[in-house]
Backbone as a chain_set.jsonl record, in Angstrom:
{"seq": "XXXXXXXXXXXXXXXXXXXXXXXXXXXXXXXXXXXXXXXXXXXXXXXXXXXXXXXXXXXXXXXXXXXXXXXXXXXXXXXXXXXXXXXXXXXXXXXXXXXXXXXXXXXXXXXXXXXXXXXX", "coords": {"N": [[0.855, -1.166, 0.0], [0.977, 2.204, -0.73], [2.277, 5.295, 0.346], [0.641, 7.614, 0.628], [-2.412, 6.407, 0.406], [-2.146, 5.139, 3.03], [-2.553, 7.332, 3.947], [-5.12, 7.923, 3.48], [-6.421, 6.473, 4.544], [-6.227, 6.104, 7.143], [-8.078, 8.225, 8.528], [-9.952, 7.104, 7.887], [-10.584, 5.06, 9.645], [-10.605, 6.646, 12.267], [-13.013, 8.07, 11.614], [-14.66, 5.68, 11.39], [-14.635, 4.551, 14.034], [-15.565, 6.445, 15.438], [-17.87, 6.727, 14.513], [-19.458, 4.465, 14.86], [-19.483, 2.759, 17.288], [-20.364, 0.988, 18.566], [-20.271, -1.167, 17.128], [-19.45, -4.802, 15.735], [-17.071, -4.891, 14.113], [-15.139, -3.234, 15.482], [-13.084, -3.926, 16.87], [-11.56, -4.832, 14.902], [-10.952, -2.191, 12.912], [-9.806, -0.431, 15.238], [-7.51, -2.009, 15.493], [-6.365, -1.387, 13.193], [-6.532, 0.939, 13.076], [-4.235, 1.287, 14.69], [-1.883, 0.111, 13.6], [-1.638, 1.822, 11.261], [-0.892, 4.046, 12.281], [1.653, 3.511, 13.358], [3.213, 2.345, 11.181], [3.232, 4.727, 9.866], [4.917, 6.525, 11.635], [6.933, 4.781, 11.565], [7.839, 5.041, 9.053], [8.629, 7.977, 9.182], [10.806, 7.463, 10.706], [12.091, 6.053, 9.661], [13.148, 7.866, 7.381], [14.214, 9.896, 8.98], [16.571, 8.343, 9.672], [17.655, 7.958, 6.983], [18.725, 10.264, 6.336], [20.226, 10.499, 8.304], [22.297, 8.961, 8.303], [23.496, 8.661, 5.289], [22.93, 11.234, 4.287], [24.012, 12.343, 6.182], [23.201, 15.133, 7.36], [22.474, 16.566, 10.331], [20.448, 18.14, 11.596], [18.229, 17.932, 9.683], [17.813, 15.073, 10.089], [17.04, 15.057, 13.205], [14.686, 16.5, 12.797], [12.659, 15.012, 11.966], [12.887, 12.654, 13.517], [11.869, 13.939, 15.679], [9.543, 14.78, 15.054], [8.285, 11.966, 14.392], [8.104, 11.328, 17.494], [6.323, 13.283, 17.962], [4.184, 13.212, 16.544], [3.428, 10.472, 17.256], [3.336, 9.637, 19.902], [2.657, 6.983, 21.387], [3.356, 4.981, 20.109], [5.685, 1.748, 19.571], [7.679, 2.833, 18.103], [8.389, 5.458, 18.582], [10.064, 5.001, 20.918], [12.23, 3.964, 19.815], [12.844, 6.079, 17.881], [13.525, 8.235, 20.045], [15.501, 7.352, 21.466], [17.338, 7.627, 18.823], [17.276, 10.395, 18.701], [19.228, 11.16, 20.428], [21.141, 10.169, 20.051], [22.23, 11.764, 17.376], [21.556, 14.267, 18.637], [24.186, 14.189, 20.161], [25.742, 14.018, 17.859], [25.693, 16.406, 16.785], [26.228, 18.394, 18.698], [28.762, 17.874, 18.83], [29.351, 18.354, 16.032], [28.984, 21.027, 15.793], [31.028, 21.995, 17.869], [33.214, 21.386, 16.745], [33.382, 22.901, 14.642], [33.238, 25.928, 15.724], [36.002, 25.514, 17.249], [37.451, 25.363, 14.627], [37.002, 27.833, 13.463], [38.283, 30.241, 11.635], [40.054, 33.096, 10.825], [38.59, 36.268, 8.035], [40.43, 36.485, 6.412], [42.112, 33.716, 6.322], [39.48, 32.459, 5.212], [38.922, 33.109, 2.828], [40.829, 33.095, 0.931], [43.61, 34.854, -1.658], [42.415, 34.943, -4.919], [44.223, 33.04, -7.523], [46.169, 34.165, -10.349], [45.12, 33.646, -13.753], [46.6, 33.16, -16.776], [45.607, 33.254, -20.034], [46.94, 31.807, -23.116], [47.015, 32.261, -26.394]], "CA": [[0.0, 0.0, 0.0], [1.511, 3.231, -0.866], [2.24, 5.992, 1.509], [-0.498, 8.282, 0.677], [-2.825, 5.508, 0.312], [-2.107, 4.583, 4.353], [-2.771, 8.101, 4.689], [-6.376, 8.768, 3.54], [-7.225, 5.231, 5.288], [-6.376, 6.578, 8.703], [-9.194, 8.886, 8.72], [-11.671, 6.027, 7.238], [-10.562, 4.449, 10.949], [-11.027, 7.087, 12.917], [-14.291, 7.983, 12.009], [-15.478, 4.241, 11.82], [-14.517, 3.92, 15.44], [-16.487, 7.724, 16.46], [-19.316, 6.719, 14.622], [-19.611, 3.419, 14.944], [-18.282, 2.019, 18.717], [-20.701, -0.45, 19.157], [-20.035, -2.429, 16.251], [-18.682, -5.984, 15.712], [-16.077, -4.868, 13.428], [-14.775, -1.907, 16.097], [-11.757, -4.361, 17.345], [-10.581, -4.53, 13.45], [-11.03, -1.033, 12.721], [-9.051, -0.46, 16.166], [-6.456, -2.748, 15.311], [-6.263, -1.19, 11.669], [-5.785, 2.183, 13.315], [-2.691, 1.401, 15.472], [-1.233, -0.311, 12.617], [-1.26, 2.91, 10.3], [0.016, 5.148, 13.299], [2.912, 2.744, 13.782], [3.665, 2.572, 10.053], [3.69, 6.385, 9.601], [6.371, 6.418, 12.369], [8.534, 3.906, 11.275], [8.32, 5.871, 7.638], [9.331, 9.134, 9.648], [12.001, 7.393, 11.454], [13.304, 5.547, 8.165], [12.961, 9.293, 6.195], [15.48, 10.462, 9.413], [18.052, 6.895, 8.971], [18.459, 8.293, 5.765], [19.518, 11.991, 6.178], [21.626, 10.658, 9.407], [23.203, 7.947, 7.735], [24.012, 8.705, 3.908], [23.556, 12.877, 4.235], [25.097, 13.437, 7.401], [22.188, 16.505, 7.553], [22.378, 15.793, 11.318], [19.524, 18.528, 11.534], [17.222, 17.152, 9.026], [17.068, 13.731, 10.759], [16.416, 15.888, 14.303], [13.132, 17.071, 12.413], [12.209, 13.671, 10.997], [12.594, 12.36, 14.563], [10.687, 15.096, 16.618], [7.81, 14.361, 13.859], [7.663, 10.778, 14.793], [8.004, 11.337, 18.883], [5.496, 14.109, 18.285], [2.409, 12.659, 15.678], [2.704, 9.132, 17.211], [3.954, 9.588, 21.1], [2.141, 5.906, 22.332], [3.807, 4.169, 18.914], [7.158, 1.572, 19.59], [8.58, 3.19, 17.015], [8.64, 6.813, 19.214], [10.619, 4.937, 21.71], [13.224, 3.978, 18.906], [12.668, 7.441, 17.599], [13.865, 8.865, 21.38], [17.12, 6.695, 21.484], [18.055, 7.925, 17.957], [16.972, 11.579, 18.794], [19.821, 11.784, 21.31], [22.619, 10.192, 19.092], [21.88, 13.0, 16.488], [21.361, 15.531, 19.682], [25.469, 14.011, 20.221], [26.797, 14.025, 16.787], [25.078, 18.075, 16.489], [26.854, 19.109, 19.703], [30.139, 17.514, 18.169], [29.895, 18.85, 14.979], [29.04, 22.77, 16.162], [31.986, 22.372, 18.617], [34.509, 21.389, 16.011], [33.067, 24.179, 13.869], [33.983, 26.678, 16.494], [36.934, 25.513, 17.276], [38.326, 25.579, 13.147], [37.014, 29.636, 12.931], [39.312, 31.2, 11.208], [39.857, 34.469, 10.352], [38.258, 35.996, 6.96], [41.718, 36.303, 5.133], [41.987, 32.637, 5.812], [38.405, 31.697, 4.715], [38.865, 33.492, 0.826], [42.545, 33.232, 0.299], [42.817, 35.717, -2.719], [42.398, 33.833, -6.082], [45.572, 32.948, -8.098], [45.805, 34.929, -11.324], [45.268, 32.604, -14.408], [47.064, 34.171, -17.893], [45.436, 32.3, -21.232], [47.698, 32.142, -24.39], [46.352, 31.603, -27.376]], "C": [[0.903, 1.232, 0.0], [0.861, 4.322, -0.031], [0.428, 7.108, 1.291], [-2.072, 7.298, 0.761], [-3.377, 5.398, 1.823], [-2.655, 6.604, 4.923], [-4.113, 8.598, 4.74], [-7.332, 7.42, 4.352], [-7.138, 5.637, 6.87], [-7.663, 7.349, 9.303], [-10.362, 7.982, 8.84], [-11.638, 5.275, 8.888], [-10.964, 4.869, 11.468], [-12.022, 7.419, 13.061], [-15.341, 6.528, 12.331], [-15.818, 4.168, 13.76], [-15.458, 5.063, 15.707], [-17.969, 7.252, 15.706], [-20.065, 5.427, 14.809], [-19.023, 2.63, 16.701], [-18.782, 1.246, 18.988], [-20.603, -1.842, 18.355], [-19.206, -3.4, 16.176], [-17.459, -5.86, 15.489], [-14.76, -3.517, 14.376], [-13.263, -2.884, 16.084], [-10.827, -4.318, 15.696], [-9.848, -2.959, 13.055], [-9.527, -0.661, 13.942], [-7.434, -0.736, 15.838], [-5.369, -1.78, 13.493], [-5.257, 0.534, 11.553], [-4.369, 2.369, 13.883], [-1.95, 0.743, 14.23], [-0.689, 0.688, 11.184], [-0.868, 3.629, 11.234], [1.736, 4.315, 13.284], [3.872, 2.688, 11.72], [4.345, 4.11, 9.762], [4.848, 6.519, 10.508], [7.053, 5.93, 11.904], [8.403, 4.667, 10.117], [9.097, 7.33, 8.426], [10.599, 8.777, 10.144], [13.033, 6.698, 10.517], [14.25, 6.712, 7.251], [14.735, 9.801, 7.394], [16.965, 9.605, 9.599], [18.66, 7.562, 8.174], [19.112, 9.698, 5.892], [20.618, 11.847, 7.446], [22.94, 9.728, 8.8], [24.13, 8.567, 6.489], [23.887, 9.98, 3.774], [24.163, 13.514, 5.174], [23.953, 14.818, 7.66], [21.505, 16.143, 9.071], [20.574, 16.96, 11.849], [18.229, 18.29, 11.08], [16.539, 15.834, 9.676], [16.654, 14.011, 12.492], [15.243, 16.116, 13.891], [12.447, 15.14, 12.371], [11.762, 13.206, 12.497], [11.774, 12.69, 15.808], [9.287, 14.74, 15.957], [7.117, 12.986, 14.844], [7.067, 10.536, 16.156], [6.521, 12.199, 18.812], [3.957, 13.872, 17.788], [2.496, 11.737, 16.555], [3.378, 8.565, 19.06], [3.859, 7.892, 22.054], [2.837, 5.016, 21.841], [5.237, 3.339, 19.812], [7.826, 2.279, 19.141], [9.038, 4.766, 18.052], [9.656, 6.272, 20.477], [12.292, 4.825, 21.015], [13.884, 5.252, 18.668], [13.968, 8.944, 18.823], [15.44, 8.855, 21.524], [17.929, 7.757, 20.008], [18.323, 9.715, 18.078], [18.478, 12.156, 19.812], [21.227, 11.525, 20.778], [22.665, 11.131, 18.421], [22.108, 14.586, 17.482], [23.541, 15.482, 19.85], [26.629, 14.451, 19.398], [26.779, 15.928, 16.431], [26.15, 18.945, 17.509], [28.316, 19.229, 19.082], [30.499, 18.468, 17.221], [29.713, 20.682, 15.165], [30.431, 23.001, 16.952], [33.447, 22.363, 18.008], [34.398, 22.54, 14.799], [33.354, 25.571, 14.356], [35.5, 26.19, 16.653], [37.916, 25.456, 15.619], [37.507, 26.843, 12.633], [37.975, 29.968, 12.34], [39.01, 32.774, 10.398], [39.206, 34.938, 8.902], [38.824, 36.268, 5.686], [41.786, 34.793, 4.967], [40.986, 32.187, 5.102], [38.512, 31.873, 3.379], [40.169, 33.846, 0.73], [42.545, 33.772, -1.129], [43.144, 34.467, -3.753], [43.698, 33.893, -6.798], [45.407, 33.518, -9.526], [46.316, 33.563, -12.615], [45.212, 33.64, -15.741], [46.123, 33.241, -19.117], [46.287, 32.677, -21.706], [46.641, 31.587, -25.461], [46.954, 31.217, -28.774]], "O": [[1.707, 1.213, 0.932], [-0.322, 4.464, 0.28], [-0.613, 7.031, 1.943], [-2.908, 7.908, 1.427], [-4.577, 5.494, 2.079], [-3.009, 6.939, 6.053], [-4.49, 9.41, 5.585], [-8.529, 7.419, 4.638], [-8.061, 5.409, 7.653], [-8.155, 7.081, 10.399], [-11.356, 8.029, 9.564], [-12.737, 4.938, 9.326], [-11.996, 4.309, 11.838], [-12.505, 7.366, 14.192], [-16.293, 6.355, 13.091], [-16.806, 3.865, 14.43], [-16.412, 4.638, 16.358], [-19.045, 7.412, 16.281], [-21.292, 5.436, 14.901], [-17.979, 1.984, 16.79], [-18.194, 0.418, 19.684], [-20.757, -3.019, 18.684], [-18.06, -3.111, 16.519], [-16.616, -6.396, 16.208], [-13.737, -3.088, 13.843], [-12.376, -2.544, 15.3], [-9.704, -3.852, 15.505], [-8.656, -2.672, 12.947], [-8.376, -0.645, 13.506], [-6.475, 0.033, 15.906], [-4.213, -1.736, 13.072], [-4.352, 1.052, 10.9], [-3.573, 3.28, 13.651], [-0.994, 1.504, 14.084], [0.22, 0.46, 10.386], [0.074, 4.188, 10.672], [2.798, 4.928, 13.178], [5.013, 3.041, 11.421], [5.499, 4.472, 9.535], [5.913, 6.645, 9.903], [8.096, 6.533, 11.652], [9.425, 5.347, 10.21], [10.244, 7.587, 8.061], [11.513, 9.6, 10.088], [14.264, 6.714, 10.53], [15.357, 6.645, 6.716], [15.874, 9.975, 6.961], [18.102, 10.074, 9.648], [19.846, 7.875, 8.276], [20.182, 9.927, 5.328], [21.543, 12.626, 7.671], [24.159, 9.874, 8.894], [25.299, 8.907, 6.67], [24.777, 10.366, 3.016], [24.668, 14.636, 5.23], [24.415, 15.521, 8.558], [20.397, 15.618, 9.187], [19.669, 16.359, 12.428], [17.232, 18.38, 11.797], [15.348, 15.547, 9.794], [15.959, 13.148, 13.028], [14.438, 15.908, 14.799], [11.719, 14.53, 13.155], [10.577, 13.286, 12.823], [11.221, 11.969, 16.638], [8.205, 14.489, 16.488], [6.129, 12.894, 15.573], [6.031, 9.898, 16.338], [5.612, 11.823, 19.552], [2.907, 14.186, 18.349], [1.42, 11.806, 17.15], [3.755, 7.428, 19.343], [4.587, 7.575, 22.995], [3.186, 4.108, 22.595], [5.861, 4.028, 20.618], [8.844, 2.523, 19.789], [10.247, 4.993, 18.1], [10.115, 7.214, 21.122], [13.289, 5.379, 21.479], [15.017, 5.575, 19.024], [14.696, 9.899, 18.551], [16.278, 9.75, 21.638], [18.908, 8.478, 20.203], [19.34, 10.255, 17.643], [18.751, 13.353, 19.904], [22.206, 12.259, 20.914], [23.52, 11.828, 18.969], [22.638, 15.637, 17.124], [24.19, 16.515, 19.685], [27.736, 14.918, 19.668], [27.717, 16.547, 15.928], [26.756, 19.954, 17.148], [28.927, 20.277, 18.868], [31.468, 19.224, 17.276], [30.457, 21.44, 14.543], [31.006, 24.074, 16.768], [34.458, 22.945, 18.403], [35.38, 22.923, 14.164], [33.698, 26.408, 13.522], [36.225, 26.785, 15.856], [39.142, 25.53, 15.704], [37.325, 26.923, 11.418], [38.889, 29.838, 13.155], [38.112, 33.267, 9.715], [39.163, 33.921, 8.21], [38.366, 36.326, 4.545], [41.603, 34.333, 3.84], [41.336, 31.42, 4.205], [38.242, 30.921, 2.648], [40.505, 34.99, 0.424], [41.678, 33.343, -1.891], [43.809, 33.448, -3.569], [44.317, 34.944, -6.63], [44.277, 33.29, -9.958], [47.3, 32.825, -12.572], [44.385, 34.529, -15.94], [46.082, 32.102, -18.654], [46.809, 33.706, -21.279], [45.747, 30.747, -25.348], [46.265, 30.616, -29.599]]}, "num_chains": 1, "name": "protein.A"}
């Protein structure tokens, strides 16, 4: 089932269950709903794997992860989510502190350009 797909079915749950609660089928429905909350997490927490892993965009996968902790707080996946949130919170501290410490002045940063003659 494709992502958007899982996303207009979440709704079809939630109202089943508000308008419907006494029905047979409630425990499915139920079941149907925690199963698309838990999905959508693990896609948020896959979406921030990838930007921590293979882009290094240690910011990007901070968002990704706040998403998941924050739409789906009851989910496994937000406990996963938590753990990874603080490696990222680690590698962020790291990489700002080695970014301060290699400042340099702004003769070093644009060293002037080297003069290039053509012939023709």
């Amino acid at each position: 089932m494709t992502r958007p797909a899982r996303r207009r079915r979440s709704p079809i749950f939630e109202d089943f269950v508000i308008l419907y609660p006494g029905d047979q089928n409630i425990t499915i429905a139920e079941k149907g709903l925690a199963e698309m909350k838990e999905t959508l997490a693990d896609s948020k927490v896959r979406i921030g794997d990838y930007y921590l892993k293979y882009r290094r965009n240690y910011k990007a996968a901070k968002v990704f992860y706040n998403e998941a902790i924050t739409d789906y707080p009851d989910s496994p996946v937000a406990g996963r989510a938590r753990a990874k949130l603080t490696k990222v919170d680690a590698l962020l501290a790291d990489q700002e502190k080695a970014a301060a410490g290699t400042a340099a002045t702004p003769a070093q940063q644009n060293p002037p350009k080297k003069k290039r003659f053509l012939f023709f």
